Amino acid sequence: MKRIYVNEQHCLGCHLCEWECAFANSGLDEMFKLKGKFGTVVKPRIHVEGEEGDEIHFAVNCRHCTSSICVKSCISGALSRNDDGMVVIDREKCVGCFTCVLVCPFGAIMPAADGKAAQKCMLCTDNGRGGVPNCVAYCPNGAIVYEERD
């Protein structure tokens, strides 16, 4: 299965991946509409660790683990693994207990903007974009890649 990998030595800490993720999952047609004055609340499904001045920055996203503690701990069955091996969330089944948020060892699952369900990186498969995820496509330094590894 193809996954997103981050080369922290190349990450600039620019947070553009967060903006691209938020835009890709917002349903908006223009990125400038993400700014709060339009009443849109969006949360990216990826976030950059490291502050300005730090030597190392890296983007945190779902690893789609082969032995997923989040899937095992989901009390409602909202988290599962699809045929491709990707860990997916069914928002209709999610009861908002956020156990998955607590157990994810990477901090890659978070409450959605509406606070009613969990959200995580779905590799841009659930937003109709398909192909290469936005965070990968628009990383200016090539720090985020989408590839299959052994």
Coordinates of N, CA and C in Angstrom, one line a residue:
M1 N 0.8 -1.2 0.0 CA 0.0 0.0 0.0 C 0.9 1.2 0.0
K2 N 0.5 2.2 -0.8 CA 1.2 3.5 -0.8 C 0.8 4.2 0.5
R3 N 1.8 4.9 1.1 CA 1.6 5.7 2.3 C 2.4 7.0 2.1
I4 N 2.1 7.9 3.0 CA 2.8 9.2 3.1 C 4.0 9.0 4.0
Y5 N 5.1 9.4 3.6 CA 6.3 9.4 4.4 C 6.9 10.8 4.4
V6 N 7.6 11.1 5.5 CA 8.1 12.4 5.7 C 9.6 12.3 5.9
N7 N 10.4 13.1 5.2 CA 11.8 13.3 5.4 C 12.0 14.6 6.1
E8 N 12.2 14.4 7.5 CA 12.2 15.6 8.3 C 13.5 16.5 8.0
Q9 N 14.5 15.9 7.4 CA 15.7 16.7 7.1 C 15.3 17.7 6.0
H10 N 14.3 17.5 5.2 CA 13.9 18.4 4.1 C 12.7 19.3 4.4
C11 N 12.1 19.0 5.6 CA 10.9 19.8 6.0 C 11.4 21.2 6.4
L12 N 10.8 22.2 5.8 CA 11.1 23.6 6.1 C 10.2 24.2 7.3
G13 N 9.2 23.4 7.7 CA 8.3 23.9 8.7 C 7.4 25.0 8.2
C14 N 7.1 25.0 6.9 CA 6.3 26.1 6.3 C 4.8 26.0 6.6
H15 N 4.4 24.8 6.9 CA 3.0 24.5 7.2 C 2.1 24.5 6.0
L16 N 2.7 24.6 4.8 CA 1.9 24.6 3.5 C 1.1 23.3 3.4
C17 N 1.6 22.2 3.9 CA 0.9 20.9 3.9 C -0.4 21.0 4.6
E18 N -0.4 21.7 5.8 CA -1.6 21.8 6.6 C -2.6 22.6 5.8
W19 N -2.2 23.7 5.2 CA -3.1 24.5 4.4 C -3.7 23.7 3.2
E20 N -2.9 23.0 2.5 CA -3.3 22.2 1.4 C -4.3 21.1 1.8
C21 N -4.0 20.5 3.0 CA -4.9 19.4 3.5 C -6.2 20.1 3.9
A22 N -6.2 21.2 4.6 CA -7.4 21.8 5.0 C -8.3 22.2 3.7
F23 N -7.6 22.8 2.7 CA -8.3 23.1 1.5 C -8.9 21.9 0.8
A24 N -8.1 20.9 0.7 CA -8.5 19.6 0.0 C -9.7 19.0 0.6
N25 N -9.9 19.2 1.9 CA -11.0 18.6 2.7 C -12.1 19.6 3.0
S26 N -12.0 20.8 2.6 CA -13.0 21.8 2.9 C -14.2 21.8 2.1
G27 N -14.1 21.4 0.9 CA -15.2 21.5 -0.1 C -15.3 22.9 -0.7
L28 N -14.4 23.7 -0.4 CA -14.3 25.1 -1.0 C -13.7 25.0 -2.4
D29 N -14.0 26.1 -3.2 CA -13.4 26.1 -4.5 C -12.2 27.1 -4.6
E30 N -12.0 27.9 -3.5 CA -10.8 28.8 -3.5 C -10.2 28.7 -2.1
M31 N -8.8 28.6 -2.1 CA -8.1 28.5 -0.8 C -8.3 29.7 0.1
F32 N -8.4 30.9 -0.5 CA -8.5 32.1 0.3 C -9.7 32.1 1.2
K33 N -10.7 31.3 0.8 CA -12.0 31.2 1.6 C -11.8 30.4 2.9
L34 N -10.6 29.8 3.1 CA -10.3 29.1 4.3 C -10.2 30.1 5.5
K35 N -9.7 31.3 5.2 CA -9.6 32.3 6.3 C -10.9 32.5 7.0
G36 N -10.9 32.5 8.3 CA -12.1 32.5 9.1 C -13.2 33.5 8.8
K37 N -12.9 34.6 8.1 CA -13.9 35.6 7.9 C -15.1 35.1 7.1
F38 N -15.0 34.0 6.4 CA -16.0 33.4 5.6 C -16.9 32.4 6.4
G39 N -16.5 32.3 7.7 CA -17.3 31.4 8.6 C -17.0 30.0 8.4
T40 N -16.0 29.6 7.7 CA -15.6 28.2 7.5 C -14.6 27.8 8.5
V41 N -14.9 26.8 9.3 CA -14.0 26.2 10.2 C -13.4 24.9 9.7
V42 N -12.2 24.9 9.4 CA -11.5 23.7 8.9 C -10.3 23.3 9.7
K43 N -10.1 22.0 9.8 CA -8.9 21.5 10.5 C -8.2 20.6 9.6
P44 N -6.9 20.8 9.4 CA -6.2 19.9 8.5 C -6.0 18.5 9.2
R45 N -5.9 17.5 8.4 CA -5.7 16.2 8.9 C -4.3 15.8 9.0
I46 N -3.4 16.7 8.9 CA -2.0 16.6 9.0 C -1.5 17.8 9.8
H47 N -0.5 17.7 10.6 CA 0.0 18.8 11.3 C 1.5 18.8 11.5
V48 N 2.1 19.9 11.4 CA 3.6 20.0 11.5 C 4.1 20.2 12.9
E49 N 5.0 19.4 13.3 CA 5.6 19.5 14.7 C 6.9 20.3 14.5
G50 N 7.2 21.1 15.5 CA 8.4 21.9 15.5 C 8.0 23.4 15.3
E51 N 8.7 24.2 16.1 CA 8.4 25.6 16.1 C 9.5 26.3 15.3
E52 N 9.2 27.6 15.0 CA 10.2 28.4 14.3 C 11.4 28.5 15.1
G53 N 12.5 28.3 14.4 CA 13.8 28.2 15.1 C 14.3 26.8 15.4
D54 N 13.4 25.9 15.4 CA 13.8 24.5 15.7 C 14.6 24.0 14.5
E55 N 15.5 23.1 14.8 CA 16.3 22.5 13.7 C 15.5 21.5 12.9
I56 N 14.6 20.8 13.5 CA 13.9 19.7 12.8 C 12.4 20.0 12.9
H57 N 11.7 19.9 11.7 CA 10.3 19.9 11.6 C 9.8 18.7 10.9
F58 N 8.6 18.2 11.2 CA 8.1 17.1 10.5 C 6.6 17.1 10.5
A59 N 6.0 16.6 9.4 CA 4.6 16.5 9.3 C 4.1 15.2 9.9
V60 N 3.1 15.3 10.8 CA 2.5 14.1 11.4 C 1.2 13.8 10.7
N61 N 1.1 12.6 10.3 CA -0.1 12.1 9.6 C -0.3 10.6 9.9
C62 N -1.5 10.1 9.6 CA -1.8 8.7 9.8 C -0.9 7.8 9.1
R63 N -0.3 6.8 9.8 CA 0.6 5.8 9.2 C -0.1 4.6 8.6
H64 N -1.4 4.5 8.8 CA -2.2 3.4 8.4 C -1.4 2.1 8.8
C65 N -1.2 2.0 10.1 CA -0.4 0.9 10.7 C -1.0 -0.5 10.3
T66 N -0.2 -1.4 10.2 CA -0.6 -2.8 9.9 C -1.3 -3.4 11.1
S67 N -0.9 -3.1 12.3 CA -1.5 -3.5 13.5 C -2.0 -2.3 14.3
S68 N -3.2 -1.8 13.8 CA -3.7 -0.5 14.3 C -4.4 -0.6 15.6
I69 N -3.8 0.1 16.6 CA -4.5 0.1 17.9 C -5.7 1.0 17.9
C70 N -5.8 1.9 17.0 CA -7.0 2.8 16.9 C -8.2 1.9 16.4
V71 N -8.0 1.0 15.4 CA -9.0 0.2 14.9 C -9.5 -0.8 16.0
K72 N -8.5 -1.4 16.8 CA -8.8 -2.3 17.8 C -9.6 -1.7 19.0
S73 N -9.3 -0.4 19.2 CA -10.0 0.3 20.4 C -11.3 1.0 20.1
C74 N -11.6 1.1 18.8 CA -12.9 1.8 18.4 C -14.1 1.0 18.9
I75 N -14.8 1.6 19.8 CA -16.0 0.9 20.4 C -17.2 0.9 19.5
S76 N -17.3 1.7 18.5 CA -18.4 1.7 17.6 C -18.2 1.0 16.3
G77 N -16.9 0.6 16.0 CA -16.6 0.0 14.7 C -16.5 1.0 13.6
A78 N -16.3 2.3 14.0 CA -16.2 3.4 13.0 C -14.9 3.3 12.2
L79 N -13.8 2.8 12.9 CA -12.5 2.7 12.3 C -12.4 1.2 11.8
S80 N -11.9 1.1 10.6 CA -11.7 -0.2 10.0 C -10.6 -0.1 9.0
R81 N -10.2 -1.2 8.4 CA -9.2 -1.3 7.4 C -9.9 -1.7 6.1
N82 N -9.7 -0.9 5.0 CA -10.4 -1.3 3.7 C -9.5 -2.3 3.0
D83 N -10.0 -2.7 1.8 CA -9.3 -3.8 1.1 C -7.9 -3.4 0.6
D84 N -7.6 -2.1 0.5 CA -6.3 -1.7 0.2 C -5.3 -1.6 1.4
G85 N -5.9 -1.8 2.6 CA -5.0 -1.8 3.8 C -5.1 -0.4 4.5
M86 N -5.8 0.5 3.9 CA -5.9 1.8 4.5 C -6.9 1.8 5.7
V87 N -6.5 2.5 6.8 CA -7.4 2.7 8.0 C -8.3 3.8 7.6
V88 N -9.6 3.5 7.7 CA -10.6 4.5 7.3 C -11.6 4.7 8.5
I89 N -12.2 5.9 8.5 CA -13.2 6.3 9.5 C -14.6 6.4 8.8
D90 N -15.6 5.8 9.4 CA -17.0 6.0 8.9 C -17.6 7.0 9.9
R91 N -17.7 8.2 9.4 CA -18.3 9.3 10.3 C -19.7 9.0 10.8
E92 N -20.4 8.2 10.1 CA -21.8 7.9 10.5 C -21.8 7.0 11.7
K93 N -20.8 6.1 11.8 CA -20.7 5.2 12.9 C -20.0 5.8 14.1
C94 N -19.1 6.8 13.9 CA -18.3 7.4 15.0 C -19.3 8.1 16.0
V95 N -19.1 7.7 17.3 CA -19.9 8.3 18.4 C -19.2 9.4 19.1
G96 N -18.0 9.8 18.7 CA -17.3 10.9 19.2 C -16.7 10.7 20.6
C97 N -16.4 9.4 20.9 CA -15.7 9.1 22.2 C -14.2 9.5 22.2
F98 N -13.6 9.5 21.0 CA -12.3 9.9 20.8 C -11.2 9.0 21.5
T99 N -11.6 7.8 21.7 CA -10.6 6.8 22.2 C -9.5 6.7 21.2
C100 N -9.8 6.7 20.0 CA -8.8 6.6 18.9 C -7.8 7.7 19.0
V101 N -8.2 8.9 19.4 CA -7.4 10.0 19.5 C -6.4 9.8 20.7
L102 N -6.9 9.2 21.7 CA -6.0 8.9 22.9 C -5.0 7.8 22.7
V103 N -5.4 6.8 21.9 CA -4.5 5.6 21.7 C -3.5 5.7 20.6
C104 N -3.8 6.6 19.6 CA -2.9 6.7 18.5 C -1.5 7.2 19.0
P105 N -0.5 6.3 18.7 CA 0.9 6.6 19.2 C 1.5 7.8 18.5
F106 N 1.0 8.2 17.4 CA 1.6 9.3 16.6 C 0.8 10.6 16.7
G107 N -0.3 10.6 17.3 CA -1.1 11.8 17.4 C -1.7 12.2 16.1
A108 N -2.0 11.2 15.3 CA -2.5 11.5 13.9 C -4.0 11.5 13.8
I109 N -4.7 11.2 14.8 CA -6.2 11.2 14.8 C -6.6 12.4 15.7
M110 N -7.6 13.2 15.2 CA -8.0 14.3 16.0 C -9.5 14.5 15.9
P111 N -10.1 15.3 16.8 CA -11.5 15.6 16.6 C -11.7 16.5 15.3
A112 N -12.8 16.2 14.6 CA -13.1 17.0 13.4 C -13.6 18.4 13.9
A113 N -13.6 19.3 12.9 CA -14.0 20.7 13.3 C -15.3 20.8 14.0
D114 N -16.3 19.9 13.6 CA -17.6 20.0 14.2 C -17.6 19.4 15.6
G115 N -16.5 18.7 16.0 CA -16.4 18.0 17.3 C -17.3 16.8 17.5
K116 N -18.0 16.3 16.4 CA -18.9 15.2 16.6 C -18.2 13.9 16.2
A117 N -17.1 13.9 15.5 CA -16.5 12.7 15.1 C -15.0 12.9 15.0
A118 N -14.3 11.8 14.8 CA -12.8 11.9 14.7 C -12.5 12.1 13.2
Q119 N -11.3 12.6 12.9 CA -10.8 12.7 11.6 C -9.3 12.3 11.5
K120 N -8.9 11.9 10.4 CA -7.5 11.5 10.2 C -7.2 11.6 8.7
C121 N -6.0 11.4 8.3 CA -5.6 11.4 6.9 C -6.2 10.2 6.2
M122 N -6.9 10.5 5.1 CA -7.4 9.4 4.3 C -6.8 9.4 2.9
L123 N -5.6 10.0 2.9 CA -4.8 10.0 1.6 C -5.5 10.7 0.5
C124 N -6.4 11.6 0.8 CA -7.2 12.4 -0.2 C -8.1 11.4 -1.0
T125 N -8.5 10.3 -0.4 CA -9.4 9.4 -1.2 C -10.8 9.7 -0.9
D126 N -11.1 10.4 0.2 CA -12.5 10.6 0.6 C -13.0 12.0 0.2
N127 N -12.2 12.8 -0.4 CA -12.6 14.2 -0.8 C -12.7 14.4 -2.3
G128 N -12.7 13.3 -3.0 CA -12.9 13.3 -4.5 C -11.7 13.8 -5.3
R129 N -10.5 14.0 -4.6 CA -9.4 14.5 -5.3 C -8.6 13.4 -5.9
G130 N -8.5 12.2 -5.3 CA -7.8 11.1 -5.8 C -6.4 11.4 -6.2
G131 N -5.7 10.4 -6.7 CA -4.3 10.6 -7.1 C -3.4 10.9 -5.9
V132 N -2.5 11.8 -6.1 CA -1.5 12.1 -5.1 C -2.1 13.1 -4.1
P133 N -2.0 12.8 -2.8 CA -2.6 13.7 -1.8 C -2.0 15.1 -1.9
N134 N -2.9 16.1 -1.6 CA -2.5 17.5 -1.7 C -1.2 17.9 -0.9
C135 N -1.1 17.3 0.3 CA 0.1 17.7 1.1 C 1.4 17.3 0.4
V136 N 1.3 16.2 -0.4 CA 2.5 15.7 -1.1 C 2.7 16.5 -2.4
A137 N 1.6 16.7 -3.1 CA 1.7 17.5 -4.4 C 2.2 18.9 -4.2
Y138 N 2.0 19.5 -3.1 CA 2.3 20.9 -2.9 C 3.4 21.2 -1.9
C139 N 4.1 20.2 -1.4 CA 5.2 20.4 -0.5 C 6.4 21.0 -1.3
P140 N 6.8 22.2 -1.0 CA 7.8 22.9 -1.9 C 9.2 22.3 -1.8
N141 N 9.5 21.5 -0.8 CA 10.8 21.0 -0.7 C 10.9 19.5 -0.9
G142 N 9.8 18.9 -1.2 CA 9.7 17.4 -1.5 C 10.0 16.6 -0.2
A143 N 9.6 17.2 1.0 CA 9.8 16.5 2.2 C 8.8 15.5 2.5
I144 N 7.6 15.6 1.8 CA 6.5 14.6 1.9 C 6.4 13.9 0.6
V145 N 6.5 12.5 0.8 CA 6.4 11.7 -0.4 C 5.3 10.7 -0.3
Y146 N 4.7 10.2 -1.4 CA 3.7 9.2 -1.4 C 4.2 8.0 -2.2
E147 N 4.5 6.9 -1.4 CA 5.2 5.8 -2.1 C 5.0 4.5 -1.3
E148 N 5.2 3.4 -2.0 CA 5.1 2.1 -1.4 C 6.6 1.7 -1.0
R149 N 6.7 1.3 0.3 CA 8.0 0.8 0.8 C 7.9 -0.5 1.4
D150 N 9.0 -1.2 1.4 CA 9.0 -2.6 2.0 C 9.1 -2.5 3.5

